[in-house]
Coordinates of N, CA and C in Angstrom, one line a residue:
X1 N 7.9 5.3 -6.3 CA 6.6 5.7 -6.5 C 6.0 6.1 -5.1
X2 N 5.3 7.6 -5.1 CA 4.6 7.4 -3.9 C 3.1 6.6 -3.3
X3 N 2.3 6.1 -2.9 CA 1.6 5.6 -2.3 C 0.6 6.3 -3.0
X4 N -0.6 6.3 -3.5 CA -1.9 7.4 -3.9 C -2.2 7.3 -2.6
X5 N -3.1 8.2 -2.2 CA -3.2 8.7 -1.3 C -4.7 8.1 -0.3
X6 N -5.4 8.0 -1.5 CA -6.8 7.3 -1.8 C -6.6 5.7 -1.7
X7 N -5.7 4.9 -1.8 CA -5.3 3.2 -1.7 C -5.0 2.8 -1.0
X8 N -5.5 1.9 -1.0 CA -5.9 1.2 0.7 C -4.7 -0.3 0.3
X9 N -4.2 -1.2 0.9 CA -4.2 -2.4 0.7 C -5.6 -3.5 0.2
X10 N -6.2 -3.0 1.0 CA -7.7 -3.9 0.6 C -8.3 -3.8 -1.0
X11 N -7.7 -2.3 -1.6 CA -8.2 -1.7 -2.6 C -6.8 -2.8 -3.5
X12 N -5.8 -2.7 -3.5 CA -4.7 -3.2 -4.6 C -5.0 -5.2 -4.4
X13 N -5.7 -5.6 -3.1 CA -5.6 -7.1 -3.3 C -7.0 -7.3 -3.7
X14 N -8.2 -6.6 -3.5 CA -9.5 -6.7 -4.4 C -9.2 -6.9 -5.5
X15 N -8.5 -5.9 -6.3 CA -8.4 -5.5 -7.7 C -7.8 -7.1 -8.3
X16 N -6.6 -7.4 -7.6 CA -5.7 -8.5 -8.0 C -6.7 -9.8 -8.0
X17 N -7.2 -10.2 -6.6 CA -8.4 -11.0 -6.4 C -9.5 -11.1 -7.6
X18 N -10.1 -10.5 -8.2 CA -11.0 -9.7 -9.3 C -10.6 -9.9 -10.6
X19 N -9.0 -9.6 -11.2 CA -8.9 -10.2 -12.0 C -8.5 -11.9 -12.1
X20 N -7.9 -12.4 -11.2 CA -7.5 -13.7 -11.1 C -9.2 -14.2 -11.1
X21 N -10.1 -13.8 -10.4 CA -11.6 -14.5 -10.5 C -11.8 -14.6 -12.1
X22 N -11.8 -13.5 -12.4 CA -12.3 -12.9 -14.3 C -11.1 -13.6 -15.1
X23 N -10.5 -14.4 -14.6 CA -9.8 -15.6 -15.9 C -8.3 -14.7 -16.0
X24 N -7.9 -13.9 -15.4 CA -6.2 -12.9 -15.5 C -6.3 -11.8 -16.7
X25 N -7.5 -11.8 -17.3 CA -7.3 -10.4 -17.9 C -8.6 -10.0 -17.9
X26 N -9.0 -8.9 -17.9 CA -9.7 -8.1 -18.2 C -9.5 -6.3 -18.5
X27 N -11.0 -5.9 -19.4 CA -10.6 -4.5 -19.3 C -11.1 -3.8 -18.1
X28 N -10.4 -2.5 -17.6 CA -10.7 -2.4 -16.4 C -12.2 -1.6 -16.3
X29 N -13.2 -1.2 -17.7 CA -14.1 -0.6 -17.2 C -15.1 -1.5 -16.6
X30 N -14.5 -2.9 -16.6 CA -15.6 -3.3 -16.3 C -15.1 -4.1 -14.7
X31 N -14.1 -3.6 -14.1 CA -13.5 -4.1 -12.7 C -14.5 -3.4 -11.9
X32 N -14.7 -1.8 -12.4 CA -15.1 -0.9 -11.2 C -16.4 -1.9 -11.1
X33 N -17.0 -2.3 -12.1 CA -18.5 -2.6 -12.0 C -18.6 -3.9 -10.8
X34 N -17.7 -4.6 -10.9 CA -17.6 -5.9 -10.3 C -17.5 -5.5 -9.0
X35 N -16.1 -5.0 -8.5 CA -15.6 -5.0 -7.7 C -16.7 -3.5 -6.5
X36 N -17.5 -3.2 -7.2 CA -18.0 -1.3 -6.9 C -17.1 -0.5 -6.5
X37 N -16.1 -0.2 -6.9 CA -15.1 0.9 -6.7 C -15.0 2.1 -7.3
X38 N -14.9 3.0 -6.7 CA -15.1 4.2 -6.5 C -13.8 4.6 -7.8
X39 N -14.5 5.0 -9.2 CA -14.2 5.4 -10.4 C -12.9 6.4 -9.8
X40 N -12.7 7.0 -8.7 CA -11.7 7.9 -8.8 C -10.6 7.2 -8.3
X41 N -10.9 5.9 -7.6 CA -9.8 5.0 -6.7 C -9.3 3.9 -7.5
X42 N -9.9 3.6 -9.0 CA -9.4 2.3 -9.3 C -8.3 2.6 -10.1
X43 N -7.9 3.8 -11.2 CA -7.0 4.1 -11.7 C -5.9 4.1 -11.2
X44 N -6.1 4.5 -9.8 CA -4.4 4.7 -8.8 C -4.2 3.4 -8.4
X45 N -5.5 2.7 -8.0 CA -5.1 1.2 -7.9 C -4.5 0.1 -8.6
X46 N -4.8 0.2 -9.8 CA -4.3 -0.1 -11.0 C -2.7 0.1 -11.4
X47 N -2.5 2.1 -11.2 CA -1.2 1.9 -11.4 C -0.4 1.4 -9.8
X48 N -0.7 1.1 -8.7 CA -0.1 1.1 -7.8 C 0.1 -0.7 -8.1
X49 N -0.5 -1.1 -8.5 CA -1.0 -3.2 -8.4 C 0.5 -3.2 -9.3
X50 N 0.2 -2.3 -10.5 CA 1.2 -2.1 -11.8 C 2.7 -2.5 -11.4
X51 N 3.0 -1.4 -10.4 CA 4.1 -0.7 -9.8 C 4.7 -2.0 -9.3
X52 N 3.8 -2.3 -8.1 CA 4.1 -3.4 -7.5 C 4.6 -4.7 -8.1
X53 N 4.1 -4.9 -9.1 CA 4.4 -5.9 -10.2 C 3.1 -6.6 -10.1
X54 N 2.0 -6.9 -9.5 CA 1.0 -7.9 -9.5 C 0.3 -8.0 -10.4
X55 N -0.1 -6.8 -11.3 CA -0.8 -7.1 -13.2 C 0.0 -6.2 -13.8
X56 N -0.4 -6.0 -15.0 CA 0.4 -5.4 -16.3 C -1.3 -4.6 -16.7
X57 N -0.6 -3.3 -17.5 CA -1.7 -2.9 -18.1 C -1.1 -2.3 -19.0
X58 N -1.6 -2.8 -20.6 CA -1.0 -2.7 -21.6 C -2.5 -3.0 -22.6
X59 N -2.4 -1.8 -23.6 CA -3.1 -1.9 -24.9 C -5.0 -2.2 -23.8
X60 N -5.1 -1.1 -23.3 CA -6.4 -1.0 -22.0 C -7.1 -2.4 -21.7
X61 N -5.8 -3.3 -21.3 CA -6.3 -4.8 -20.8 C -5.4 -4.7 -19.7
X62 N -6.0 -5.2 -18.4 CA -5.8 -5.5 -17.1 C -5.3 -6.9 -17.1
X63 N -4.0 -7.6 -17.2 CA -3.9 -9.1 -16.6 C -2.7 -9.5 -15.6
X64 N -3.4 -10.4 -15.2 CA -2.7 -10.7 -14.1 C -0.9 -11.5 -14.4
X65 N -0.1 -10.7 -13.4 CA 1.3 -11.5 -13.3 C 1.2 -12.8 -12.3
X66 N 2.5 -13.6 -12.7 CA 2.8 -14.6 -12.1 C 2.8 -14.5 -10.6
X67 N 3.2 -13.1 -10.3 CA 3.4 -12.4 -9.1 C 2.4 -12.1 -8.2
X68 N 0.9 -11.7 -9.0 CA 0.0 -11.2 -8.8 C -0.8 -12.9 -8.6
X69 N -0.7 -13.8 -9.4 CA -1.2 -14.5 -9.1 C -1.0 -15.9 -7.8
X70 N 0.4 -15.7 -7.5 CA 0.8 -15.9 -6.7 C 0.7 -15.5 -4.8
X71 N 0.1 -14.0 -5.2 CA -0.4 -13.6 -3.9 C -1.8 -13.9 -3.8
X72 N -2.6 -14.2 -5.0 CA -4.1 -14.6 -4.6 C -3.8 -16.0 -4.2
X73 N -2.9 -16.9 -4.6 CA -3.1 -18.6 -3.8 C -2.3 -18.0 -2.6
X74 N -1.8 -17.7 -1.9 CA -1.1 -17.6 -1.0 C -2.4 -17.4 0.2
X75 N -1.0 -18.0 1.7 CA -2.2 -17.4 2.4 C -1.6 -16.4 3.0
X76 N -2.3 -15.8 3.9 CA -2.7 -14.3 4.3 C -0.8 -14.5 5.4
X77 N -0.6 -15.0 5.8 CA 1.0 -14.6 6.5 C 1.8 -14.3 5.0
X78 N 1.8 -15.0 3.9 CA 2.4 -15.1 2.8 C 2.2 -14.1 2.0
X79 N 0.7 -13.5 1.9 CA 0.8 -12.3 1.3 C 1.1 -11.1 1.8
X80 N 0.9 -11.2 3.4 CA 1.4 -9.6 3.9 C 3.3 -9.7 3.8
X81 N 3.8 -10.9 3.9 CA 5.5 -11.1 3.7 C 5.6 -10.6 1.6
X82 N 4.9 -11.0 1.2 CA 5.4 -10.4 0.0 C 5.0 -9.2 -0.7
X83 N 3.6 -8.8 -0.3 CA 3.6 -7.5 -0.5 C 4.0 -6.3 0.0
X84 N 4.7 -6.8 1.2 CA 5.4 -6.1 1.8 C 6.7 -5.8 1.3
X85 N 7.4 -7.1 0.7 CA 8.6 -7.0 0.5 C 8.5 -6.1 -1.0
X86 N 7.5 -6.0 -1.5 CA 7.4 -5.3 -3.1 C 7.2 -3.8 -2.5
X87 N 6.1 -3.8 -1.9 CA 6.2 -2.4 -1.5 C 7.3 -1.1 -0.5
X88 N 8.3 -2.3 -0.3 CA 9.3 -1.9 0.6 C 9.9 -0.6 -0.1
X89 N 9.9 -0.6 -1.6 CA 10.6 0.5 -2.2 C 9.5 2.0 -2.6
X90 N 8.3 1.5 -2.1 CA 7.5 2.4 -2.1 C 7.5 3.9 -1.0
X91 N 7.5 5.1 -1.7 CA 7.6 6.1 -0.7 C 6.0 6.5 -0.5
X92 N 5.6 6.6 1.2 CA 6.8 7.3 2.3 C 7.4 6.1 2.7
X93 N 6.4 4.9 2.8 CA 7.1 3.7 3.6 C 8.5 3.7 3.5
X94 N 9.3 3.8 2.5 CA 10.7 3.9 2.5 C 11.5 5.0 4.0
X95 N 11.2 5.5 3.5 CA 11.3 6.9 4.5 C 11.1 6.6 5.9
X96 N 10.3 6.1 6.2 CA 9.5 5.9 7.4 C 10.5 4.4 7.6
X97 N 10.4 3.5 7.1 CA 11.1 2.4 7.8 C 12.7 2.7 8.2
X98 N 13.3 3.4 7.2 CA 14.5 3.7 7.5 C 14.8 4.7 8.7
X99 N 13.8 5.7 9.0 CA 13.7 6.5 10.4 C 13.8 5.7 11.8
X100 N 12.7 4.5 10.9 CA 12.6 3.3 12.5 C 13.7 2.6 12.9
X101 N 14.4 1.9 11.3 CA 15.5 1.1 11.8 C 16.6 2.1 12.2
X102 N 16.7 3.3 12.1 CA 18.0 3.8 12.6 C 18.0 5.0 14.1
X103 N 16.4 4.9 14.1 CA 16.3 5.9 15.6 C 15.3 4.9 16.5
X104 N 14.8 4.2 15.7 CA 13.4 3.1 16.8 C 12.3 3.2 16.4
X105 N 12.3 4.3 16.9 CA 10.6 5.4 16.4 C 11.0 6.8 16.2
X106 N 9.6 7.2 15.5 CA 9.1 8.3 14.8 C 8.5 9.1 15.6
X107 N 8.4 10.4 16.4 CA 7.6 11.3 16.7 C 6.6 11.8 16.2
X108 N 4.9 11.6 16.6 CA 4.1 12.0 15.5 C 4.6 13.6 14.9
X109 N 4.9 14.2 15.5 CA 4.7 15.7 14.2 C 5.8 14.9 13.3
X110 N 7.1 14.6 13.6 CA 7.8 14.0 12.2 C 7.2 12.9 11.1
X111 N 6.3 12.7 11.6 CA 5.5 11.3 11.0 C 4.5 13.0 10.9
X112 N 4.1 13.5 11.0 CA 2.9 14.1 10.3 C 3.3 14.9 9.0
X113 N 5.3 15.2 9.0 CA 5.8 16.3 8.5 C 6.1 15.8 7.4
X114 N 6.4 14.6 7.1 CA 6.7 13.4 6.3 C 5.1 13.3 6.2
X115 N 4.1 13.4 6.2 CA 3.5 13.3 5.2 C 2.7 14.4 4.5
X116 N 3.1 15.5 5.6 CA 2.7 16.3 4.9 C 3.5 17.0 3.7
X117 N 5.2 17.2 3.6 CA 5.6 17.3 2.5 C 5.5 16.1 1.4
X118 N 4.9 14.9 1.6 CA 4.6 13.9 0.7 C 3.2 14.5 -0.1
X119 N 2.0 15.1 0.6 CA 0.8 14.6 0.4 C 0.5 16.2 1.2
X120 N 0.8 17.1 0.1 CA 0.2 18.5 0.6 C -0.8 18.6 0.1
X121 N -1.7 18.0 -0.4 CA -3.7 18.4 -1.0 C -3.8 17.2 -0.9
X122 N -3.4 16.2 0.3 CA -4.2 15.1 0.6 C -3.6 14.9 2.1
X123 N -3.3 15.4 3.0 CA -2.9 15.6 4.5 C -3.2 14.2 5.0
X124 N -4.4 14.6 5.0 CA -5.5 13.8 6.0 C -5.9 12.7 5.8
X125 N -6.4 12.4 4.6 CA -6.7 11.2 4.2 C -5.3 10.4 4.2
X126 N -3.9 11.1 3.6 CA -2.5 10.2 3.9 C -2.4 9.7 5.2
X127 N -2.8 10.5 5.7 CA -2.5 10.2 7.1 C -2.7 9.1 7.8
X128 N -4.0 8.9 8.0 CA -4.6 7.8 8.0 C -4.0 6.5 7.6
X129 N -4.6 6.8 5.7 CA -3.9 5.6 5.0 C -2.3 4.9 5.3
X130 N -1.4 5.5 4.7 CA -0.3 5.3 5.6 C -0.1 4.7 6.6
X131 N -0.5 4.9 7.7 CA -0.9 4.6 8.6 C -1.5 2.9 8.7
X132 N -2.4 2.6 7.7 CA -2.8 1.7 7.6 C -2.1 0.3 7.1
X133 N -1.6 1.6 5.4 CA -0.5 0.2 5.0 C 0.4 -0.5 5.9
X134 N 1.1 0.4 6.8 CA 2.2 0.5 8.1 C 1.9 -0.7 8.9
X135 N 0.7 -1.0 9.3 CA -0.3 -1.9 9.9 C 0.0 -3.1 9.4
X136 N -0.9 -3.1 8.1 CA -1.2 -4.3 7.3 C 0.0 -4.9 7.4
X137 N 1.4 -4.3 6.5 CA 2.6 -4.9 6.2 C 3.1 -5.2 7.4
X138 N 3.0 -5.0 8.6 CA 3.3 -5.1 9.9 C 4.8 -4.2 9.8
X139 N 4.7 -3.3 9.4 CA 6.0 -2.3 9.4 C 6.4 -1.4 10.4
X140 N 4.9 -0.7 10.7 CA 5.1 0.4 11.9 C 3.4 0.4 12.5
X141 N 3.3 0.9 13.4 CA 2.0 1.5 14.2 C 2.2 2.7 15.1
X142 N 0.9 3.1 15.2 CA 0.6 4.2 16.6 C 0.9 3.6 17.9
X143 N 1.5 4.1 18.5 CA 1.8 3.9 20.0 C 0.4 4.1 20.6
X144 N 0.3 3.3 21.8 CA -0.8 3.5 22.3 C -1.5 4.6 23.1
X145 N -0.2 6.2 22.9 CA -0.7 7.3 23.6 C -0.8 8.3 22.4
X146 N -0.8 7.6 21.1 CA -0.7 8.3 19.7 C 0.5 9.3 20.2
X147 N 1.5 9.1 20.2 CA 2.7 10.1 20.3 C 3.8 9.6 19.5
X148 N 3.7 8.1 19.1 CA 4.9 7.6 18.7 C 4.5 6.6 17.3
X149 N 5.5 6.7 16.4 CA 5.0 5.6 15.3 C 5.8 4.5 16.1
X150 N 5.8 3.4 16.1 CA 7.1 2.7 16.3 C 7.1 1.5 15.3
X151 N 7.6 0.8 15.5 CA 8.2 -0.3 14.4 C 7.1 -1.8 14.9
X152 N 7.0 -2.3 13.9 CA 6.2 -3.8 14.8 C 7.1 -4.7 14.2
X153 N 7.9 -5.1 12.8 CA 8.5 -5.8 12.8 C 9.1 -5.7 11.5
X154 N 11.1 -5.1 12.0 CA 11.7 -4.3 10.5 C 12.4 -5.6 10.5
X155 N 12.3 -7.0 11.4 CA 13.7 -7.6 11.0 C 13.8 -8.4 9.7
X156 N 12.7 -8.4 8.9 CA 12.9 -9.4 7.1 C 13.2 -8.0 6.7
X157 N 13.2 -6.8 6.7 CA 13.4 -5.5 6.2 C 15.2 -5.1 5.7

């Protein structure tokens, strides 16, 4: 699956956080309400949480997995190690980690090219995001002269 383009991390562990609060299931018209999320972001969030395994959404009820509930008790080293390890199969990150472990680093135009054939009517906003997940999961970052993605840490990878 690829990444929506609009989804943050913050946006897929809100959602997860939100239903584990709301008892592990709810319907989702009433997440945006709780959570105030931007009616165009929570559907992708939803299927991305999906994807990842963290809820199920079946017969338009939101609940939470063992999985999903597992990363809300957890603490924060434990959730970026396993949502990491779920999203490992997610593209571009796939793409992108496997460029790091076999050349080091990424040159930004290849890192811009890779996302732009990912994410041609969302460039910019991928850009960024991407970028961020990269961060979070501690997978890759900006070099400090923005010329280079490079790796922060592929060795559980």
């Amino acid at each position: 699956m690829l990444i929506p383009p609009e989804v943050l991390p913050d946006h897929v562990l809100g959602l997860v956080e939100t239903v584990y609060t709301l008892g592990g299931k709810i319907d989702p018209m009433y997440i945006g309400d709780v959570i105030g999320e931007n009616i165009e972001v929570l559907p992708h969030t939803i299927d991305l949480a999906e994807v990842l395994g963290l809820i199920t959404y079946r017969d338009g009820i939101v609940t939470l997995t063992e999985t999903g509930e597992n990363i809300v008790k957890s603490n924060t080293k434990t959730v970026v190690k396993k949502l990491r390890e779920l999203a490992s199969r997610l593209q571009p990150l796939k793409d992108i980690v496997e460029i790091l472990k076999s050349k080091g680093y990424l040159e930004v135009d290849e890192y811009r090219n890779i996302i732009m054939q990912k994410y041609p009517n969302n460039y910019h906003k991928a850009y960024q995001h991407i970028l961020i997940w990269g961060a979070f999961l501690r997978l890759f970052k900006m070099d400090e002269k923005d010329s280079k993605i490079i790796p922060i840490d592929l060795r559980s990878l």
